[in-house]
Backbone as CSV, one residue per row, in Angstrom:
resi,resn,N_x,N_y,N_z,CA_x,CA_y,CA_z,C_x,C_y,C_z
1,MET,0.826,-1.191,-0.039,0.111,0.042,-0.047,0.923,1.217,-0.039
2,ASP,0.572,2.226,-0.805,1.208,3.517,-0.970,0.840,4.383,0.188
3,ALA,1.659,5.290,0.545,1.325,6.375,1.677,1.621,7.696,1.104
4,GLU,1.012,8.704,1.600,1.373,10.035,0.949,2.220,10.704,2.236
5,VAL,3.308,11.081,1.791,4.313,11.767,2.687,4.695,13.135,1.932
6,GLY,3.977,14.068,2.465,4.213,15.460,1.851,3.504,15.299,0.416
7,ASP,4.350,15.665,-0.503,3.951,15.472,-2.046,4.440,14.247,-2.651
8,LEU,4.971,13.327,-1.969,5.337,12.276,-2.310,4.497,10.900,-2.081
9,ALA,4.129,10.373,-3.231,3.418,8.951,-3.109,4.650,8.091,-2.758
10,ALA,4.680,7.505,-1.647,5.919,6.560,-1.286,5.456,5.159,-0.851
11,ASP,6.205,4.255,-1.201,6.118,2.944,-0.669,6.655,2.929,0.697
12,PRO,5.727,2.761,1.825,6.323,2.937,3.191,7.463,2.018,3.544
13,HIS,7.723,1.049,2.751,8.945,0.184,2.840,10.186,0.697,2.275
14,ASP,10.126,1.824,1.427,11.261,2.349,0.703,11.875,3.467,1.587
15,THR,12.691,3.045,2.318,13.321,4.084,3.394,14.069,5.217,2.486
16,HIS,14.606,4.884,1.491,15.343,5.776,0.642,14.345,6.832,0.006
17,GLN,13.053,6.645,0.021,12.082,7.595,-0.358,11.553,8.188,0.830
18,VAL,11.125,7.385,1.689,10.265,7.832,2.822,11.068,8.819,3.830
19,TYR,12.197,8.317,4.205,13.053,9.198,5.104,13.451,10.554,4.745
20,PRO,13.957,10.590,3.669,14.304,12.038,3.008,12.952,12.845,3.050
21,ALA,11.907,12.352,2.767,10.663,13.256,2.592,10.264,13.483,3.858
22,LEU,10.367,12.559,4.850,10.135,13.044,6.328,11.025,14.081,6.742
23,LEU,12.395,14.008,6.545,13.252,15.176,6.770,12.860,16.404,6.255
24,ALA,12.444,16.456,4.930,12.100,17.518,4.437,10.845,18.197,4.971
25,ALA,9.908,17.267,5.547,8.762,17.892,6.233,9.138,18.369,7.714
26,LEU,9.951,17.687,8.318,10.315,18.001,9.658,11.306,19.352,9.745
27,ALA,12.219,19.442,8.822,13.362,20.485,8.967,12.747,22.053,9.208
28,PRO,11.586,22.180,8.460,11.052,23.528,8.691,10.742,23.812,10.228
29,LEU,10.497,22.833,11.021,10.097,22.950,12.309,11.424,23.304,13.075
30,ASN,12.592,23.020,12.641,13.747,23.236,13.228,13.885,22.668,14.584
31,PRO,13.876,21.366,14.727,14.083,20.670,15.813,15.541,20.776,16.196
32,ALA,15.904,20.711,17.431,17.271,20.712,17.866,18.244,19.613,17.333
33,TYR,17.597,18.588,17.205,18.314,17.331,16.628,17.445,16.174,15.982
34,LEU,18.105,15.340,15.313,17.425,14.168,14.751,18.151,13.067,15.273
35,HIS,17.435,12.013,15.865,17.862,10.871,16.454,17.753,9.778,15.272
36,VAL,18.702,9.127,14.909,18.704,8.090,13.853,19.246,6.797,14.590
37,ILE,18.420,5.759,14.581,18.821,4.476,14.923,19.409,3.688,13.607
38,HIS,20.693,3.529,13.502,21.438,2.940,12.371,20.931,1.494,12.155
39,ALA,20.461,1.221,11.039,19.999,-0.168,10.690,20.852,-0.900,9.659
40,GLY,22.057,-0.188,9.444,23.039,-0.876,8.491,23.285,-0.280,7.051
41,ASP,22.251,0.678,6.911,22.281,1.281,5.561,23.141,2.394,5.567
42,GLU,24.459,2.418,5.198,25.490,3.436,5.256,25.047,4.608,4.340
43,ASP,24.510,4.275,3.117,24.204,5.246,2.140,23.204,6.115,2.711
44,LEU,22.102,5.362,3.195,20.982,6.256,3.785,21.302,7.060,4.890
45,VAL,22.164,6.609,5.775,22.626,7.475,6.932,23.499,8.648,6.310
46,ALA,24.098,8.348,5.402,25.023,9.481,4.914,24.166,10.493,4.230
47,ARG,23.015,10.117,3.559,22.221,11.031,2.987,21.372,11.727,3.848
48,LEU,20.944,11.108,4.985,20.147,11.831,6.094,21.143,12.906,6.606
49,ARG,22.406,12.612,6.792,23.202,13.608,7.417,23.455,14.845,6.558
50,ARG,23.514,14.502,5.158,23.716,15.570,4.162,22.433,16.614,4.226
51,GLU,21.362,15.913,4.377,20.171,16.707,4.044,19.516,17.245,5.472
52,TRP,20.059,16.878,6.539,19.401,17.294,7.982,20.205,18.688,8.226
53,PRO,19.407,19.720,8.600,20.112,20.949,8.816,20.701,21.254,10.269
54,THR,20.126,20.357,11.345,20.687,20.559,12.545,21.455,19.324,13.180
55,ALA,21.671,19.244,14.377,22.524,18.118,14.784,21.985,16.801,14.709
56,LEU,22.819,15.746,14.342,22.316,14.432,14.253,22.919,13.513,15.148
57,LEU,22.113,12.887,16.163,22.581,11.936,16.915,22.334,10.548,16.443
58,LEU,23.442,9.732,16.356,23.448,8.385,15.659,23.555,7.420,16.773
59,ASN,22.575,6.447,16.580,22.575,5.342,17.490,22.990,4.075,16.648
60,ARG,24.268,3.610,16.698,24.669,2.518,15.940,24.775,1.294,16.934
61,VAL,23.584,0.734,17.049,23.177,-0.308,18.047,24.221,-1.433,17.878
62,GLY,25.015,-1.743,19.026,25.747,-2.939,19.028,27.225,-2.628,18.672
63,ALA,27.344,-1.444,17.960,28.738,-1.228,17.344,29.738,-0.892,18.437
64,PRO,31.074,-1.216,18.291,32.074,-0.748,19.154,32.272,0.605,19.200
65,LEU,32.878,1.070,20.425,33.091,2.579,20.543,34.018,3.081,19.588
66,ASP,34.896,2.301,18.906,35.958,3.053,18.094,34.914,3.181,16.652
67,ALA,34.043,2.447,16.428,33.216,2.707,15.232,32.341,3.961,15.333
68,ARG,31.847,4.014,16.660,31.014,5.295,16.908,31.970,6.606,16.905
69,ILE,33.073,6.523,17.408,33.983,7.468,17.484,34.385,8.030,16.023
70,ALA,34.460,7.091,15.224,34.809,7.193,13.896,33.737,8.004,12.978
71,ASP,32.369,7.708,13.430,31.279,8.422,13.003,31.362,9.940,13.393
72,LEU,32.000,10.213,14.632,32.102,11.716,14.851,33.189,12.211,14.100
73,ASP,34.262,11.664,14.033,35.456,12.122,13.215,35.090,12.378,11.786
74,ALA,34.189,11.390,11.178,33.907,11.635,9.751,32.856,12.698,9.585
75,GLY,32.213,13.244,10.496,31.121,14.177,10.429,29.861,13.572,10.219
76,LEU,29.749,12.254,10.430,28.329,11.575,10.127,27.301,12.097,11.397
77,ALA,27.871,12.342,12.383,26.992,12.762,13.453,27.768,13.729,14.486
78,GLU,26.961,14.533,15.178,27.415,15.578,16.160,27.417,14.624,17.550
79,VAL,26.596,13.715,17.627,26.512,12.889,18.977,26.199,11.470,18.647
80,VAL,26.936,10.614,19.331,26.847,9.236,19.117,26.471,8.578,20.457
81,THR,25.478,7.496,20.515,25.053,7.053,21.652,26.111,6.038,22.246
82,VAL,26.244,5.861,23.554,27.211,4.750,24.311,26.477,3.860,25.164
83,ALA,25.213,4.140,25.314,24.226,3.318,26.165,24.856,2.386,27.037
84,ALA,24.926,1.144,26.826,25.456,0.147,27.720,26.921,0.343,28.235
85,ALA,27.631,0.954,27.394,29.040,1.310,27.719,29.008,2.287,28.924
86,ALA,28.244,3.251,28.776,27.950,4.288,29.841,27.482,3.476,31.012
87,LEU,26.518,2.612,31.023,26.052,2.066,32.152,26.988,1.223,32.864
88,ALA,28.060,0.471,32.158,28.894,-0.386,32.734,30.062,0.179,33.177
89,ASN,30.374,1.530,32.773,31.604,2.279,32.979,31.073,3.617,33.551
90,PRO,31.015,3.889,34.877,30.568,5.099,35.538,31.499,6.199,35.145
91,ASP,32.755,5.778,34.732,33.862,6.730,34.490,34.244,6.519,32.964
92,LEU,33.418,6.498,32.038,33.626,6.223,30.558,34.561,7.102,30.055
93,PRO,34.166,8.563,30.225,35.242,9.525,29.725,36.575,9.319,30.133
94,ALA,36.941,9.042,31.404,38.259,8.763,31.925,38.949,7.698,31.269
95,ARG,38.198,6.599,31.423,38.540,5.304,30.613,38.948,5.389,29.189
96,LEU,38.013,6.197,28.443,38.420,6.329,27.050,39.691,7.263,26.906
97,GLN,39.958,8.344,27.706,41.047,9.104,27.429,42.324,8.395,28.120
98,ALA,42.257,7.533,28.954,43.245,6.611,29.479,43.598,5.468,28.555
99,ASN,42.742,5.187,27.433,42.656,4.027,26.861,42.698,2.797,27.682
100,ALA,41.838,2.798,28.632,41.756,1.730,29.618,40.689,0.669,29.320
101,PRO,40.808,-0.499,29.786,39.680,-1.441,29.398,38.415,-1.204,30.098
102,LEU,37.347,-1.453,29.394,36.044,-1.157,29.803,35.340,-2.299,30.504
103,ASN,34.558,-1.949,31.449,33.595,-3.119,32.039,32.731,-3.613,31.170
104,ALA,32.421,-5.010,30.983,31.439,-5.563,30.048,30.158,-5.303,30.773
105,ALA,29.138,-4.915,29.946,27.713,-4.593,30.303,27.243,-6.027,30.586
106,ASP,26.143,-5.953,31.572,25.284,-7.358,31.847,23.916,-6.972,31.583
107,PRO,23.414,-7.172,30.290,22.200,-6.837,29.869,21.041,-7.560,30.741
108,ALA,21.495,-8.673,31.429,20.294,-9.425,32.328,19.974,-8.466,33.447
109,THR,20.843,-7.418,33.676,20.516,-6.543,34.921,19.791,-5.298,34.440
110,PHE,19.775,-4.910,33.029,19.011,-3.865,32.595,17.509,-3.832,32.989
111,TYR,17.011,-2.693,33.265,15.391,-2.648,33.622,15.042,-3.560,34.679
112,GLY,15.831,-4.057,35.685,15.500,-4.884,36.507,14.797,-4.487,37.912
113,GLY,14.610,-3.141,38.019,13.779,-2.772,39.044,14.471,-2.224,40.353
114,ASP,15.944,-2.406,40.419,16.521,-1.926,41.483,17.898,-1.355,40.881
115,HIS,18.959,-1.122,41.795,20.160,-0.577,41.375,21.213,-1.535,40.702
116,THR,20.948,-2.730,40.681,21.808,-3.714,40.065,21.883,-3.427,38.557
117,GLY,23.135,-3.303,38.182,23.443,-3.002,36.973,23.602,-1.657,36.504
118,TYR,23.261,-0.807,37.511,23.321,0.706,37.264,24.404,1.381,38.073
119,THR,24.469,0.925,39.350,25.313,1.649,40.340,26.403,0.670,40.764
120,ASP,26.429,-0.422,40.322,27.511,-1.490,41.025,28.588,-1.727,40.179
121,TYR,28.779,-1.201,39.035,29.921,-1.522,38.344,31.197,-0.759,38.876
122,PRO,32.353,-1.448,38.954,33.554,-0.734,39.387,34.029,0.448,38.619
123,THR,34.575,1.532,39.197,35.345,2.450,38.573,36.692,2.062,38.136
124,LEU,37.253,2.583,37.342,38.730,2.153,36.968,39.733,2.311,38.192
125,ASP,39.580,3.324,39.116,40.303,3.367,40.391,40.093,2.128,41.123
126,ALA,38.801,1.676,41.326,38.484,0.545,42.252,38.946,-0.780,41.483
127,ALA,38.754,-0.895,40.342,39.287,-2.036,39.545,40.791,-2.190,39.766
128,GLN,41.627,-1.098,39.937,43.176,-1.254,39.962,43.608,-1.500,41.308
129,LYS,42.822,-1.426,42.238,43.281,-1.576,43.613,43.263,-2.949,44.057
């Protein structure tokens, strides 16, 4: 089934048609940023970056931090998500600056209803003692 997106009759499954049309409709509203969850289509993400006038926040789910940092360096995004790495490393900026090892996140503790998995990961200083 086709859908109307602005002046575009689009196949709702054709992200290369729909997403740029959505951006064109959203851009005049001047939102502070666009949050994109990367689904593996590098060409589409590059196009969205080129066509989006404000900050782009890129969520490259499951990607290593070095790939996310490369997105910043390449200008693909102004902000990248670090989600689980931030949860598991309360001192993430210091660890990255020191090129220190990262704690592994334990997804079994996410959204568990208490502090477990949020406040009990060791800091780098505590891990070195």
